[in-house]
PDB file of C-alpha atoms in Angstrom:
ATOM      1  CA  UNK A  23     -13.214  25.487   1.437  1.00 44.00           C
ATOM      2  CA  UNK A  24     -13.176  22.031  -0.933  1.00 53.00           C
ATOM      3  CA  UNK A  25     -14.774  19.296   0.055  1.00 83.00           C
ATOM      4  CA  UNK A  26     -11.699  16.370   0.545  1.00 89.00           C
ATOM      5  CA  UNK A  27     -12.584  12.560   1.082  1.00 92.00           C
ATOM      6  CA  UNK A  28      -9.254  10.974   2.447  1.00 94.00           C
ATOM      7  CA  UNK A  29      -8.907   7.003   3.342  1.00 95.00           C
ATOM      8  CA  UNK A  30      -6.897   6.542   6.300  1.00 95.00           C
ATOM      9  CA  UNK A  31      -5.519   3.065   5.813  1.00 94.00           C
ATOM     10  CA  UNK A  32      -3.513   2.180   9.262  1.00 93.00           C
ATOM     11  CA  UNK A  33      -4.070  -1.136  11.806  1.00 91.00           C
ATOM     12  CA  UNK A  34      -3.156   1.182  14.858  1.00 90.00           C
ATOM     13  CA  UNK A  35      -6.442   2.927  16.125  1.00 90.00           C
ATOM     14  CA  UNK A  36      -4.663   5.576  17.924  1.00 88.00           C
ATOM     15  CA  UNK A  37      -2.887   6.321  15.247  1.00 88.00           C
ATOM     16  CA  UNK A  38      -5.804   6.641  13.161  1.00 90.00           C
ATOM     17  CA  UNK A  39      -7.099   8.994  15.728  1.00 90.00           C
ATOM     18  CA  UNK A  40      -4.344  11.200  15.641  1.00 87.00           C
ATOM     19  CA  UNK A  41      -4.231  11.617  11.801  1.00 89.00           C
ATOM     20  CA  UNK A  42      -7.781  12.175  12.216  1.00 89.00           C
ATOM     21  CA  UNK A  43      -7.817  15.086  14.818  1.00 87.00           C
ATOM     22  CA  UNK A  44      -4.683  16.003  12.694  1.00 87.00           C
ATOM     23  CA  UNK A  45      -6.326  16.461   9.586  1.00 90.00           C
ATOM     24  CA  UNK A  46      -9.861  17.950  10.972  1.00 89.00           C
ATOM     25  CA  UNK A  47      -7.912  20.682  12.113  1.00 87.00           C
ATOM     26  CA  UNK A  48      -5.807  21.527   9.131  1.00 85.00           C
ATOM     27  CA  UNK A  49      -8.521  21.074   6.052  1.00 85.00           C
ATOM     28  CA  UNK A  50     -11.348  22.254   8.043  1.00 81.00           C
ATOM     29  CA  UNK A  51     -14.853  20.681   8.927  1.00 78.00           C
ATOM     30  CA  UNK A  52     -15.819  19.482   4.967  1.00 80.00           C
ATOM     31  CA  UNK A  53     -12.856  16.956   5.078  1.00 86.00           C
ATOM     32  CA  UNK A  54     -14.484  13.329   5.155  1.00 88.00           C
ATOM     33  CA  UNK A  55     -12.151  10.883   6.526  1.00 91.00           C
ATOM     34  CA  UNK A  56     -12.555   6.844   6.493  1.00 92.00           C
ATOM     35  CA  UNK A  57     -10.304   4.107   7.793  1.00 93.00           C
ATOM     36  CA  UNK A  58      -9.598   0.733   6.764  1.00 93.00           C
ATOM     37  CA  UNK A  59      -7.508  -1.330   9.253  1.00 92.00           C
ATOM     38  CA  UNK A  60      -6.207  -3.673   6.779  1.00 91.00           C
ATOM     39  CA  UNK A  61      -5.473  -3.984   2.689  1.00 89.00           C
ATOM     40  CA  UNK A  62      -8.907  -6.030   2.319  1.00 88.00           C
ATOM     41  CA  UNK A  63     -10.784  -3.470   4.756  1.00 92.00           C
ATOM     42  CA  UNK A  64      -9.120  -0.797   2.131  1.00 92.00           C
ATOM     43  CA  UNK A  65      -9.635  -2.763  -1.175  1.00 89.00           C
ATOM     44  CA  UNK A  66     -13.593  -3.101   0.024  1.00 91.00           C
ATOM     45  CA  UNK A  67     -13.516   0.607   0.754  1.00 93.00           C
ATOM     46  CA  UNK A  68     -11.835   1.548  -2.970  1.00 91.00           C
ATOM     47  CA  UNK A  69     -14.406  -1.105  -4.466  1.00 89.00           C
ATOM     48  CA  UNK A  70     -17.581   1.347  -3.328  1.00 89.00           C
ATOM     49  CA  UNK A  71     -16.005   3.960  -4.852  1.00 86.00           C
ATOM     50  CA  UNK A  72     -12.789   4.937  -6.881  1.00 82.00           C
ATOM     51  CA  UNK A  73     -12.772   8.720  -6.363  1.00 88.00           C
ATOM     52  CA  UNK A  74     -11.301   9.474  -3.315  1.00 94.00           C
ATOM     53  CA  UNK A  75      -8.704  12.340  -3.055  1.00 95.00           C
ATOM     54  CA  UNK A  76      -6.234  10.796  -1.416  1.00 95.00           C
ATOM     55  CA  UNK A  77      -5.250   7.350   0.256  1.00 96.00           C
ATOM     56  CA  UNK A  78      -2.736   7.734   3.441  1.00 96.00           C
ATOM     57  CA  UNK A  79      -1.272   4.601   4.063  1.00 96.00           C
ATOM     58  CA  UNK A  80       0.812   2.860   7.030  1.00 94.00           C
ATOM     59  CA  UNK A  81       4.054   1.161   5.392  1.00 89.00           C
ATOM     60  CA  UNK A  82       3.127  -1.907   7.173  1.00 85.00           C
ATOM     61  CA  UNK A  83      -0.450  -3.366   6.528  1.00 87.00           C
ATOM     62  CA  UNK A  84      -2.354  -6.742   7.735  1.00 83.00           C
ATOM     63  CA  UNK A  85      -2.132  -8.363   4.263  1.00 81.00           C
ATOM     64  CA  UNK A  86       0.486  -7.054   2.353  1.00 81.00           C
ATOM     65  CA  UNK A  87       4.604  -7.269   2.892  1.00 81.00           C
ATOM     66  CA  UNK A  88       6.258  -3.849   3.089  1.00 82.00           C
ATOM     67  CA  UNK A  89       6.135  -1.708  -0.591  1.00 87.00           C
ATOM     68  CA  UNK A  90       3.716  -4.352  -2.082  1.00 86.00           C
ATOM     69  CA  UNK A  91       0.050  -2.723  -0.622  1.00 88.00           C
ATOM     70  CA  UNK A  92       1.739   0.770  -2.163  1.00 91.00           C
ATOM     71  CA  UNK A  93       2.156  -1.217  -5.434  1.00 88.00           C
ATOM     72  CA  UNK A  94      -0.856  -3.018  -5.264  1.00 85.00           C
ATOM     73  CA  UNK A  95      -2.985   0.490  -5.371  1.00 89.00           C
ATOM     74  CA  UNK A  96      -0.615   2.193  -8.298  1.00 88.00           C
ATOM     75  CA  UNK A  97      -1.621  -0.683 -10.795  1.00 86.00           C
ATOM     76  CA  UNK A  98      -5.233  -0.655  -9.719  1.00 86.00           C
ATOM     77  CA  UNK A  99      -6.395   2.956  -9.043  1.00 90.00           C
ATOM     78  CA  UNK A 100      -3.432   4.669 -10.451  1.00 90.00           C
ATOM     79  CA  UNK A 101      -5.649   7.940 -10.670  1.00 92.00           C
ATOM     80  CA  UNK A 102      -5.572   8.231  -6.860  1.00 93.00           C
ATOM     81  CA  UNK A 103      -2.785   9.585  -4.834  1.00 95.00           C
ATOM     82  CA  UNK A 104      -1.091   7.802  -2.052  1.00 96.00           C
ATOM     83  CA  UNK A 105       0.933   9.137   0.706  1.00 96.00           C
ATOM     84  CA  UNK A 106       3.086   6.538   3.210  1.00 95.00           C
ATOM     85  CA  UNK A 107       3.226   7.242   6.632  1.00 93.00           C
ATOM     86  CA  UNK A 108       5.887   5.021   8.745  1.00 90.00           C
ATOM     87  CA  UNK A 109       7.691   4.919  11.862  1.00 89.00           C
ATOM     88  CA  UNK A 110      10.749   3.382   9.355  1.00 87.00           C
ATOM     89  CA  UNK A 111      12.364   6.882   8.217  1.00 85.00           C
ATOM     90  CA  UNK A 112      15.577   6.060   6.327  1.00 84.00           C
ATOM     91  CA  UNK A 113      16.332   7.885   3.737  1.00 83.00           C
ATOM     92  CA  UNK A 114      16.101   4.344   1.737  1.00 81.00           C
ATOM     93  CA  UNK A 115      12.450   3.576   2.540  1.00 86.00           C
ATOM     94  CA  UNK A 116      11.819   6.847   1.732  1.00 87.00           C
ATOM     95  CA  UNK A 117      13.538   6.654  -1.303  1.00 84.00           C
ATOM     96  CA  UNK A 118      10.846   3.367  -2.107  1.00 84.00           C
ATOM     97  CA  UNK A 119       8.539   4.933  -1.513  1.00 89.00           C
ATOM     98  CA  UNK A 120       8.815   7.494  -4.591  1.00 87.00           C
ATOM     99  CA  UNK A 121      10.082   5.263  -6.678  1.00 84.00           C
ATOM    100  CA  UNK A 122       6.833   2.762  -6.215  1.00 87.00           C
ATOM    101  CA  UNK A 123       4.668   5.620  -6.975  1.00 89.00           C
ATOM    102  CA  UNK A 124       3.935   7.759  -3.708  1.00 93.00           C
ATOM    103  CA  UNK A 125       3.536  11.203  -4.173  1.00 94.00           C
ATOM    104  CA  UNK A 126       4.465  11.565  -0.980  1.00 94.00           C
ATOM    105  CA  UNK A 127       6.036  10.318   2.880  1.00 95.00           C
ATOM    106  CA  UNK A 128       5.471  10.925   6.239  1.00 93.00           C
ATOM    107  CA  UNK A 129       7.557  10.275   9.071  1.00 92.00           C
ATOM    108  CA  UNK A 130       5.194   9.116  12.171  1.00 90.00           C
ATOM    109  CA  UNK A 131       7.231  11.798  14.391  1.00 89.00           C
ATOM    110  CA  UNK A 132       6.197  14.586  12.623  1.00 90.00           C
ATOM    111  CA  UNK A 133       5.070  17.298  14.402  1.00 89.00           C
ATOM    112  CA  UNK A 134       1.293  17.998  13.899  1.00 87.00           C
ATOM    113  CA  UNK A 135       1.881  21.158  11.216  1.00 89.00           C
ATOM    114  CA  UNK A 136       4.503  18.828   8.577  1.00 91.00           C
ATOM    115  CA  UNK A 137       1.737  16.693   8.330  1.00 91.00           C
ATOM    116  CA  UNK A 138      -1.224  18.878   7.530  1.00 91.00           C
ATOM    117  CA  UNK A 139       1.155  20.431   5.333  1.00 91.00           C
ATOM    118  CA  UNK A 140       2.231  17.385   3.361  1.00 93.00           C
ATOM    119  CA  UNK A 141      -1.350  16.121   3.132  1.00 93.00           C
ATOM    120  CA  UNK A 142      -2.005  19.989   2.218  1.00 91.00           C
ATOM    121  CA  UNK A 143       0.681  19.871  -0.940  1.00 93.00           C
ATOM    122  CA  UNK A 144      -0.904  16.200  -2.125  1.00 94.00           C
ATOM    123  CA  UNK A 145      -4.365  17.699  -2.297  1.00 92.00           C
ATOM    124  CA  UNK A 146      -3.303  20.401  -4.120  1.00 91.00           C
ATOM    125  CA  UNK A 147      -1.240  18.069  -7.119  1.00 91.00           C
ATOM    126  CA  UNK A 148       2.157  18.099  -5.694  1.00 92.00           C
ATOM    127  CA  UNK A 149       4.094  15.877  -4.135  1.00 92.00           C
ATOM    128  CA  UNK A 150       6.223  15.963  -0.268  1.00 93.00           C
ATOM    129  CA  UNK A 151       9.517  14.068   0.486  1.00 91.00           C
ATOM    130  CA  UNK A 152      11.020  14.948   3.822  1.00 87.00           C
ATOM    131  CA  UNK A 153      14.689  15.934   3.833  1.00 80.00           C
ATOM    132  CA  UNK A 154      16.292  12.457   4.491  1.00 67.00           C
ATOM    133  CA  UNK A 155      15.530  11.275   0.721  1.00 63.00           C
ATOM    134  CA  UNK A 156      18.154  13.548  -0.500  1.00 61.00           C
ATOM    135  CA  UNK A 157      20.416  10.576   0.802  1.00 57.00           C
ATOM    136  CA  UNK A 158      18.861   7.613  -1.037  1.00 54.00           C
ATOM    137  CA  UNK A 159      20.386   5.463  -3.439  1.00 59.00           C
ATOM    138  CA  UNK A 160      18.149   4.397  -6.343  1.00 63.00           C
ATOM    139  CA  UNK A 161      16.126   1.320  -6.837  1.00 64.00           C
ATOM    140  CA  UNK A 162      17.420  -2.014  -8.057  1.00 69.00           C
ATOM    141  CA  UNK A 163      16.372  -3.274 -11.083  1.00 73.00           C
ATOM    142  CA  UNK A 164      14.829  -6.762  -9.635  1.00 73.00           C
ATOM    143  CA  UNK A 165      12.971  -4.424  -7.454  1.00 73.00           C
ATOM    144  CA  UNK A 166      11.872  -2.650 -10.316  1.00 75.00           C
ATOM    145  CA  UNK A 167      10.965  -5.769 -12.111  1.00 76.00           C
ATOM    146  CA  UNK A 168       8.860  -7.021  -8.941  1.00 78.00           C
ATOM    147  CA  UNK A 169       7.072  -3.834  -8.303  1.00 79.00           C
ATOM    148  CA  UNK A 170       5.984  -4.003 -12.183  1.00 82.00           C
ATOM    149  CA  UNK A 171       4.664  -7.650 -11.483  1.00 85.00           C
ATOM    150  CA  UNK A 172       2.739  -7.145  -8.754  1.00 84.00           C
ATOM    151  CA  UNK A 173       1.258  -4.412 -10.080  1.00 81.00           C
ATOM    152  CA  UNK A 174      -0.392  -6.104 -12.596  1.00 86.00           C
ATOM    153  CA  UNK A 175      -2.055  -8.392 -10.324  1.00 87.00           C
ATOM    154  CA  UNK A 176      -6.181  -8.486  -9.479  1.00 85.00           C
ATOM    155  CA  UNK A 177      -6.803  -7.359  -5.969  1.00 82.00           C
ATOM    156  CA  UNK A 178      -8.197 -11.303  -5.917  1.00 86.00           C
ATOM    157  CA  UNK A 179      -4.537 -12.826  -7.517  1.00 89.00           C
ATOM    158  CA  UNK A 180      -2.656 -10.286  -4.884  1.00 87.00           C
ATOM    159  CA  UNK A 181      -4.792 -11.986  -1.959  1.00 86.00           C
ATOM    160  CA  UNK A 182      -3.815 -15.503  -3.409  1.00 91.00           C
ATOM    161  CA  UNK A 183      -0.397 -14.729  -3.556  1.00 90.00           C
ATOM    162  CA  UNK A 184      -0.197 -13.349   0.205  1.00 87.00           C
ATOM    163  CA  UNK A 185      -1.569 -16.732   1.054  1.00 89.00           C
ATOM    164  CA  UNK A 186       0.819 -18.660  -1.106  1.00 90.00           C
ATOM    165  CA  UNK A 187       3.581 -16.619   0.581  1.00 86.00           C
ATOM    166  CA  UNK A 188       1.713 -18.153   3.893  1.00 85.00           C
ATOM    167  CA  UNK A 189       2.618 -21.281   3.050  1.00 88.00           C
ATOM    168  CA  UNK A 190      -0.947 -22.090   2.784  1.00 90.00           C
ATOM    169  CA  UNK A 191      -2.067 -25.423  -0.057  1.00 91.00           C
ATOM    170  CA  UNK A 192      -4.188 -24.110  -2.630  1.00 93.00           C
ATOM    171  CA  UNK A 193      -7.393 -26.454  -0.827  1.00 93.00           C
ATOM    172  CA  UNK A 194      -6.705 -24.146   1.995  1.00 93.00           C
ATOM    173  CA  UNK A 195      -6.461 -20.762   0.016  1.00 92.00           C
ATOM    174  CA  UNK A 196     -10.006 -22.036  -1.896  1.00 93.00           C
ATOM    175  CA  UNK A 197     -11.060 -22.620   1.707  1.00 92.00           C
ATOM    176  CA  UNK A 198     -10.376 -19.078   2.853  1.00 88.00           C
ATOM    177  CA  UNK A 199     -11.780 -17.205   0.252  1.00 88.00           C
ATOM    178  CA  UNK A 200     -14.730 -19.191  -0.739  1.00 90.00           C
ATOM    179  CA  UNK A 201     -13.932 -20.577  -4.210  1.00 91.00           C
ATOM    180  CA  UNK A 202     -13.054 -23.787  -6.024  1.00 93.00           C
ATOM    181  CA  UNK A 203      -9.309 -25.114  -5.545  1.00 92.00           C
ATOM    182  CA  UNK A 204      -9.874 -25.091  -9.398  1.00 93.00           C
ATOM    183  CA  UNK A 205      -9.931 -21.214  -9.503  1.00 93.00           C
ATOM    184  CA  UNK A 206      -7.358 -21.239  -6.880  1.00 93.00           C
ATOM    185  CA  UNK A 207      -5.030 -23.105  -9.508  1.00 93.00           C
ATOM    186  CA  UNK A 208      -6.173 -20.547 -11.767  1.00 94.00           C
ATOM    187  CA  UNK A 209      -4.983 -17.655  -9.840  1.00 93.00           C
ATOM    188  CA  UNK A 210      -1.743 -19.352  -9.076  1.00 93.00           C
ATOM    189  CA  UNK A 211      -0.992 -20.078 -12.803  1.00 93.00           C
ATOM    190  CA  UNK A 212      -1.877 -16.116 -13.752  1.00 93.00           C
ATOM    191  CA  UNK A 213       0.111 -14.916 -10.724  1.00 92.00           C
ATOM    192  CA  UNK A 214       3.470 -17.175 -12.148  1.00 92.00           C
ATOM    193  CA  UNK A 215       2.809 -16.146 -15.498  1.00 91.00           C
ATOM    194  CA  UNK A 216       2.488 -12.140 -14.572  1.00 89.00           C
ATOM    195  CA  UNK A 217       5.523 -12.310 -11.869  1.00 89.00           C
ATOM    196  CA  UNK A 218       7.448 -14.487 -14.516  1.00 88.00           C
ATOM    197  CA  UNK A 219       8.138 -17.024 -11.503  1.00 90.00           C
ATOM    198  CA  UNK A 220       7.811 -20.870 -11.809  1.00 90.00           C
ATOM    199  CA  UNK A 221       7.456 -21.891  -8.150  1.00 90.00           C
ATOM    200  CA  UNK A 222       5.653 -21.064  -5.363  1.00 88.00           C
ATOM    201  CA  UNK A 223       8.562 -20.049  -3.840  1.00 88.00           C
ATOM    202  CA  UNK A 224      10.269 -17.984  -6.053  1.00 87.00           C
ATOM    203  CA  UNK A 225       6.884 -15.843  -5.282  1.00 88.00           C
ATOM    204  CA  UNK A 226       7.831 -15.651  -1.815  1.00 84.00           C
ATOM    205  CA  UNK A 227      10.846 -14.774  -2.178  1.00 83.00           C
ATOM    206  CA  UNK A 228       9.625 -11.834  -4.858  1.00 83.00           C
ATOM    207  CA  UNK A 229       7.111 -10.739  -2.431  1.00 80.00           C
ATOM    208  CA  UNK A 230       9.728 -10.653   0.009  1.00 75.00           C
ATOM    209  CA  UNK A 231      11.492  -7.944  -2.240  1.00 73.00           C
ATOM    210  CA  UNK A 232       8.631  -5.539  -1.428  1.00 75.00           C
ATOM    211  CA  UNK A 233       9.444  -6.027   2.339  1.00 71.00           C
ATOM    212  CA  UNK A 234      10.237  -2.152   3.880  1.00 51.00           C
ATOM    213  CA  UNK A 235      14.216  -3.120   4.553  1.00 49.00           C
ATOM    214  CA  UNK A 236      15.777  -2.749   1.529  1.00 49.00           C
ATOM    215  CA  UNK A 237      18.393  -5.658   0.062  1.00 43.00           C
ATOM    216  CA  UNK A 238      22.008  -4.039   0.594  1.00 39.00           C
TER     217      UNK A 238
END
């Protein structure tokens, strides 16, 4: 049987557990399987390496809003695929989902078997909706424009701009991640420039966009 190296990104342990025992038993004893309970726990883990197989990540990370941790991974590794896995099942998140780049979804309540399956059809270079996306309507086009923004951000300008969406003064950001508040300015003006925002809060409120409830 191959040899499959799958990062389990997901800030509930049990539920880590669970996809672990889940996927033991359906790819067999050569799967190697790592978590990361956060997006900086998984950037750290993509940093050592960019080869994994697949990246199975929980809709709603520590240190990303909604859709934007998904987008954040399509710009930078785009050669690796990523399946969602949330408790959120409309058809609409689904729908997101695809249309930031998933190549696939998994509803948290699915029985043991859908989910080896899905992570079965991923490994193997296809992709696995679940019935509900038949429903979806299709993505806006400031959505779009967002999801192409932030995907051009540096894992570094992405952390920045979760912090500016924090509310938090660029002393404090330069503070946090060990820089000068002259390379925090830096990041701020690249992060504008990239999003095509002028104020910090028009960042927020683009950020926002990525959030898993979709605008009506």
């Amino acid at each position: 049987m191959a040899s499959y190296e799958i990062l389990i990104a997901d800030d509930h342990p049990l539920f880590r557990s669970a996809l672990q025992q889940a996927l033991t038993l359906g790819l067999g004893p050569d799967v190697r399987l790592v978590e990361a309970a956060s997006i900086a726990e998984l950037e750290t883990r993509l940093a050592e390496r960019a080869d994994w197989d697949l990246v199975l990540l929980d809709l709603n990370m520590p240190g990303a809003y909604g859709f934007s941790g998904l987008v954040l991974l399509r710009g930078q590794y785009p050669q690796i695929p990523v399946v969602m896995i949330s408790a959120q099942e409309e058809a609409s998140v689904v729908a997101r989902s695809r249309e930031f780049g998933a190549s696939g979804f998994i509803p948290k309540s699915s029985p043991l078997e859908v989910i080896q399956n899905a992570v079965r059809a991923v490994l193997d270079g296809d992709a696995w909706w679940p019935p509900q996306l038949q429903e979806a309507q299709a993505l806006s086009d400031e959505a779009k424009a967002a999801s192409e923004g932030l995907a051009s951000l540096t894992p570094q300008q992405f952390r920045v701009l979760t912090m500016v969406c924090e509310g938090l003064l660029n002393k404090q950001i330069a503070f946090e991640l060990h820089v000068s508040e002259a390379t925090v300015k830096a990041h701020v003006t690249a992060i504008f420039r990239k999003l095509n925002v002028r104020t910090r809060t028009q960042a927020a409120l683009l950020l926002q966009q990525m959030e898993s409830i979709p605008s009506s």
